[in-house]
Amino acid sequence: AYISAFATRDSTRASAGSTGGLSGVVAFISFWADPAAAASTLPAERTARLFVHHPQMAAATPTPTADVYRIDDEHVHPRASWVAMGSPAKPNASELAALMVASEVHLQKGVRAVPLNSSCVYLELRMAPNSVAAVVFS
């Protein structure tokens, strides 16, 4: 099973404002299980630890927060909903509405990052197999 991560920074949004330079930072994390592995051998989940080094924050700066967008088997999984409703060839209006809700990206707002020191924060994410998360610092 593999955890991959990379981060970007939108320099047009970045500032030394209330997030101490974290504004505009987006980290993308994925957990891809071995596609040849049997479902029974897949790990239930993994923990991804994200450390973000940034410009030094002032002592009075509030604890940084991030919004976490997830795609996994529990979120953004309309196929499971479609199968649960009997796999209709042409979903009716209420079934289609339920499928639209099941296809929406899951958002955790205001996840608090833990400051390790004045220039590094830490965030821990539980990741299901074959899932992705985007961590967006505000």
XYZ file of N, CA and C in Angstrom:
414
model
N 0.854 -1.177 0.000
C 0.000 0.000 0.000
C 0.895 1.233 0.000
N 0.484 2.245 -0.735
C 1.346 3.388 -0.967
C 0.664 4.711 -0.625
N 1.364 5.529 0.149
C 0.924 6.893 0.435
C 1.755 7.810 -0.450
N 1.093 8.688 -1.170
C 1.784 9.691 -1.987
C 1.301 11.059 -1.539
N 2.188 12.040 -1.651
C 1.801 13.393 -1.258
C 2.610 14.409 -2.044
N 1.978 15.522 -2.322
C 2.682 16.678 -2.853
C 1.897 17.907 -2.445
N 2.567 19.042 -2.478
C 1.917 20.284 -2.043
C 2.183 21.378 -3.057
N 1.260 22.310 -3.119
C 1.406 23.485 -3.966
C 1.144 24.718 -3.119
N 1.552 25.854 -3.640
C 1.298 27.107 -2.935
C 0.894 28.150 -3.959
N -0.258 28.732 -3.783
C -0.739 29.804 -4.644
C -0.150 31.099 -4.115
N 0.893 31.581 -4.767
C 1.587 32.762 -4.260
C 0.740 34.025 -4.350
N -0.328 34.008 -5.160
C -1.192 35.186 -5.221
C -2.077 35.284 -3.986
N -2.309 34.154 -3.292
C -3.119 34.149 -2.068
C -2.254 34.172 -0.826
N -1.008 33.776 -0.967
C -0.143 33.655 0.201
C 0.187 35.022 0.778
N 0.120 35.082 2.070
C 0.493 36.312 2.762
C 0.920 35.943 4.168
N 1.465 36.876 4.862
C 1.860 36.628 6.249
C 0.725 36.992 7.195
N -0.502 36.863 6.739
C -1.679 37.221 7.533
C -1.911 36.268 8.678
N -3.149 36.024 8.975
C -3.518 35.287 10.180
C -3.033 33.844 10.177
N -2.684 33.273 9.031
C -2.226 31.886 9.013
C -0.716 31.786 8.952
N -0.009 32.891 9.112
C 1.441 32.840 9.171
C 2.066 32.335 7.896
N 1.513 32.679 6.759
C 2.090 32.255 5.496
C 1.551 30.944 4.966
N 0.602 30.320 5.635
C 0.025 29.060 5.153
C -1.088 29.278 4.145
N -1.608 30.493 4.042
C -2.675 30.766 3.090
C -2.170 30.464 1.683
N -2.948 29.699 0.938
C -2.560 29.329 -0.416
C -1.860 27.987 -0.509
N -1.576 27.348 0.632
C -0.936 26.028 0.626
C -2.010 24.955 0.499
N -1.826 24.054 -0.470
C -2.720 22.917 -0.656
C -1.862 21.662 -0.744
N -2.158 20.675 0.097
C -1.453 19.399 0.074
C -2.408 18.333 -0.450
N -1.922 17.523 -1.383
C -2.707 16.432 -1.959
C -2.095 15.122 -1.463
N -2.935 14.294 -0.846
C -2.463 13.042 -0.268
C -3.314 11.911 -0.826
N -2.663 10.825 -1.232
C -3.406 9.672 -1.731
C -2.865 8.400 -1.087
N -3.728 7.417 -0.991
C -3.374 6.111 -0.446
C -3.874 5.073 -1.433
N -2.962 4.535 -2.207
C -3.330 3.540 -3.216
C -2.892 2.175 -2.744
N -3.824 1.260 -2.645
C -3.534 -0.109 -2.251
C -3.074 -0.885 -3.487
N -2.424 -1.991 -3.261
C -1.938 -2.841 -4.349
C -3.134 -3.351 -5.152
N -3.231 -2.994 -6.448
C -4.405 -3.413 -7.224
C -4.497 -4.924 -7.433
N -3.381 -5.630 -7.254
C -3.401 -7.081 -7.428
C -3.751 -7.813 -6.134
N -3.823 -7.086 -5.027
C -4.100 -7.712 -3.735
C -5.568 -8.078 -3.610
N -5.820 -9.159 -2.899
C -7.196 -9.565 -2.607
C -7.791 -8.567 -1.622
N -9.085 -8.322 -1.758
C -9.760 -7.352 -0.890
C -9.554 -7.669 0.590
N -9.498 -8.948 0.938
C -9.345 -9.340 2.343
C -7.960 -8.997 2.894
N -6.984 -8.755 2.027
C -5.637 -8.443 2.496
C -5.357 -6.941 2.533
N -6.304 -6.130 2.072
C -6.097 -4.683 2.079
C -6.157 -4.146 3.508
N -5.281 -3.215 3.840
C -5.373 -2.616 5.171
C -6.659 -1.811 5.288
N -7.212 -1.760 6.485
C -8.456 -1.019 6.688
C -8.233 0.467 6.465
N -7.109 0.987 6.927
C -6.796 2.399 6.746
C -5.334 2.616 7.117
N -4.832 3.768 6.755
C -3.480 4.180 7.133
C -3.579 5.598 7.671
N -2.587 5.978 8.414
C -2.517 7.341 8.911
C -1.439 8.078 8.140
N -1.822 9.182 7.519
C -0.864 10.044 6.824
C -0.559 11.208 7.743
N 0.709 11.460 7.955
C 1.136 12.581 8.801
C 1.717 13.658 7.902
N 1.137 14.827 7.977
C 1.519 15.953 7.131
C 2.205 17.012 7.980
N 3.450 17.304 7.647
C 4.205 18.369 8.312
C 4.393 19.477 7.289
N 4.021 20.698 7.648
C 4.163 21.831 6.736
C 5.076 22.857 7.392
N 6.224 23.092 6.742
C 7.154 24.123 7.189
C 6.791 25.410 6.461
N 6.764 26.521 7.174
C 6.262 27.773 6.624
C 7.023 28.934 7.256
N 6.819 30.152 6.764
C 7.459 31.302 7.400
C 7.052 31.380 8.875
N 7.941 31.859 9.679
C 7.710 31.927 11.119
C 6.465 32.742 11.447
N 5.646 32.182 12.349
C 4.432 32.869 12.786
C 4.709 33.661 14.055
N 3.990 34.754 14.197
C 4.074 35.538 15.428
C 3.433 34.748 16.561
N 3.854 35.001 17.770
C 3.346 34.257 18.934
C 1.839 34.374 19.083
N 1.258 35.502 18.692
C -0.184 35.725 18.867
C -1.007 35.178 17.702
N -0.372 34.549 16.705
C -1.096 34.040 15.534
C -2.015 32.897 15.954
N -3.286 32.905 15.507
C -4.197 31.811 15.850
C -3.718 30.485 15.251
N -4.152 29.385 15.856
C -3.805 28.067 15.340
C -4.330 27.931 13.916
N -3.458 27.559 12.971
C -3.911 27.411 11.579
C -4.956 26.301 11.435
N -5.868 26.516 10.521
C -6.867 25.498 10.205
C -6.835 25.214 8.714
N -7.408 24.080 8.353
C -7.469 23.681 6.952
C -8.822 23.045 6.683
N -9.237 23.121 5.431
C -10.412 22.379 4.971
C -9.895 21.138 4.263
N -10.487 19.990 4.569
C -10.039 18.723 3.995
C -11.152 18.176 3.108
N -10.839 18.015 1.828
C -11.769 17.449 0.846
C -11.368 16.001 0.615
N -12.331 15.075 0.748
C -12.025 13.637 0.636
C -12.821 12.965 -0.478
N -12.153 12.010 -1.097
C -12.804 11.090 -2.030
C -12.364 9.689 -1.613
N -13.330 8.850 -1.233
C -13.046 7.468 -0.841
C -14.330 6.651 -0.954
N -14.297 5.420 -0.476
C -15.473 4.554 -0.601
C -16.672 5.030 0.219
N -16.440 5.875 1.204
C -17.538 6.394 2.005
C -18.016 7.757 1.524
N -17.208 8.429 0.738
C -17.530 9.764 0.241
C -17.290 9.780 -1.256
N -18.181 10.371 -1.997
C -18.083 10.449 -3.461
C -18.044 9.026 -4.026
N -19.062 8.277 -3.692
C -19.140 6.882 -4.152
C -20.576 6.587 -4.606
N -21.001 7.228 -5.705
C -22.395 7.051 -6.124
C -22.720 5.639 -6.602
N -21.720 4.876 -7.038
C -21.997 3.518 -7.509
C -22.604 2.663 -6.399
N -22.093 2.780 -5.185
C -22.641 2.002 -4.067
C -24.104 2.365 -3.835
N -24.422 3.653 -3.933
C -25.819 4.079 -3.769
C -26.686 3.540 -4.898
N -26.153 3.568 -6.117
C -26.885 3.067 -7.279
C -27.164 1.571 -7.133
N -26.166 0.802 -6.696
C -26.354 -0.641 -6.484
C -27.365 -0.877 -5.372
N -27.272 -0.083 -4.284
C -28.199 -0.242 -3.148
C -29.642 0.021 -3.546
N -29.865 0.865 -4.565
C -31.240 1.138 -5.005
C -31.692 0.195 -6.116
N -30.914 -0.870 -6.357
C -31.313 -1.887 -7.322
C -30.763 -1.659 -8.721
N -29.782 -0.796 -8.885
C -29.133 -0.522 -10.182
C -30.130 -0.168 -11.276
N -30.973 0.839 -11.039
C -31.982 1.179 -12.053
C -31.324 1.660 -13.353
N -31.857 1.176 -14.496
C -31.330 1.585 -15.799
C -31.522 3.079 -16.023
N -32.658 3.588 -15.550
C -32.927 5.021 -15.651
C -33.475 5.470 -14.299
N -32.599 6.044 -13.450
C -33.061 6.462 -12.126
C -34.165 7.513 -12.225
N -35.156 7.391 -11.319
C -36.216 8.406 -11.274
C -35.664 9.659 -10.590
N -36.490 10.672 -10.440
C -36.033 11.957 -9.915
C -35.456 11.837 -8.506
N -36.133 11.087 -7.629
C -35.624 10.968 -6.259
C -34.341 10.136 -6.213
N -34.256 9.094 -7.035
C -33.035 8.296 -7.101
C -31.874 9.131 -7.647
N -32.172 9.926 -8.672
C -31.141 10.795 -9.241
C -30.659 11.823 -8.226
N -31.566 12.366 -7.444
C -31.188 13.319 -6.394
C -30.280 12.645 -5.362
N -30.619 11.409 -4.980
C -29.791 10.666 -4.023
C -28.406 10.383 -4.610
N -28.336 10.061 -5.892
C -27.052 9.816 -6.543
C -26.210 11.090 -6.616
N -26.863 12.214 -6.830
C -26.138 13.492 -6.862
C -25.525 13.794 -5.495
N -26.274 13.545 -4.424
C -25.750 13.761 -3.070
C -24.573 12.821 -2.819
N -24.699 11.565 -3.251
C -23.640 10.574 -3.043
C -22.379 10.890 -3.844
N -22.495 11.732 -4.859
C -21.333 12.058 -5.685
C -20.619 13.335 -5.242
N -21.117 13.993 -4.213
C -20.500 15.233 -3.749
C -19.244 14.948 -2.929
N -18.240 15.791 -3.121
C -16.996 15.664 -2.367
C -17.275 15.971 -0.901
N -16.722 15.133 -0.021
C -16.902 15.320 1.421
C -15.942 16.399 1.904
N -16.440 17.325 2.682
C -15.639 18.429 3.195
C -15.642 18.437 4.718
N -14.443 18.444 5.306
C -14.273 18.666 6.740
C -13.732 20.081 6.865
N -14.535 20.988 7.405
C -14.115 22.393 7.524
C -13.394 22.634 8.848
N -12.409 23.505 8.783
C -11.758 23.982 9.988
C -10.989 22.951 10.781
N -10.333 22.009 10.110
C -9.512 21.022 10.806
C -8.293 21.760 11.371
N -8.063 21.630 12.657
C -6.970 22.370 13.300
C -5.639 21.658 13.085
N -4.664 22.436 12.643
C -3.294 21.943 12.549
C -2.630 22.163 13.903
N -1.729 21.278 14.273
C -1.032 21.386 15.547
C 0.301 22.091 15.314
N 0.502 23.261 15.920
C 1.795 23.932 15.759
C 2.876 23.165 16.524
N 3.937 22.765 15.824
C 5.058 22.098 16.489
C 6.075 23.115 16.984
N 6.196 24.197 16.241
C 7.028 25.333 16.638
C 6.545 26.525 15.819
N 7.278 27.609 15.801
C 6.797 28.819 15.131
C 6.848 28.740 13.610
N 7.420 27.660 13.061
C 7.487 27.562 11.598
C 7.135 26.176 11.060
N 6.418 25.388 11.852
C 5.996 24.057 11.380
C 4.681 23.669 12.045
N 3.733 23.193 11.222
C 2.483 22.653 11.746
C 2.353 21.202 11.315
N 1.515 20.477 12.025
C 1.357 19.041 11.844
C -0.130 18.722 11.754
N -0.473 17.839 10.826
C -1.859 17.411 10.654
C -1.839 15.910 10.408
N -2.754 15.187 11.003
C -2.832 13.744 10.823
C -4.151 13.410 10.154
N -4.093 12.593 9.104
C -5.301 12.189 8.379
C -5.388 10.671 8.338
N -6.558 10.141 8.653
C -6.793 8.712 8.447
C -7.252 8.527 7.015
N -6.600 7.624 6.311
C -6.885 7.411 4.896
C -7.363 5.982 4.676
N -8.501 5.848 4.008
C -8.999 4.533 3.610
C -8.229 4.089 2.371
N -8.161 2.786 2.087
C -7.491 2.345 0.862
C -8.138 2.980 -0.367
N -7.320 3.302 -1.346
C -7.768 3.883 -2.615
C -8.571 5.165 -2.390
N -7.937 6.088 -1.694
C -8.591 7.357 -1.380
C -7.633 8.520 -1.611
N -8.213 9.702 -1.703
C -7.419 10.920 -1.840
C -8.008 11.990 -0.909
N -7.133 12.920 -0.542
C -7.574 14.064 0.258
C -6.795 15.282 -0.198
N -7.478 16.400 -0.247
C -6.832 17.691 -0.504
C -6.970 18.499 0.771
N -5.853 18.957 1.292
C -5.826 19.754 2.525
C -5.550 21.189 2.108
N -6.526 22.053 2.318
C -6.449 23.448 1.868
C -6.364 24.362 3.076
N -5.209 25.000 3.250
C -5.044 25.943 4.355
C -5.648 27.276 3.954
N -6.395 27.882 4.887
C -7.059 29.151 4.578
C -6.210 30.314 5.023
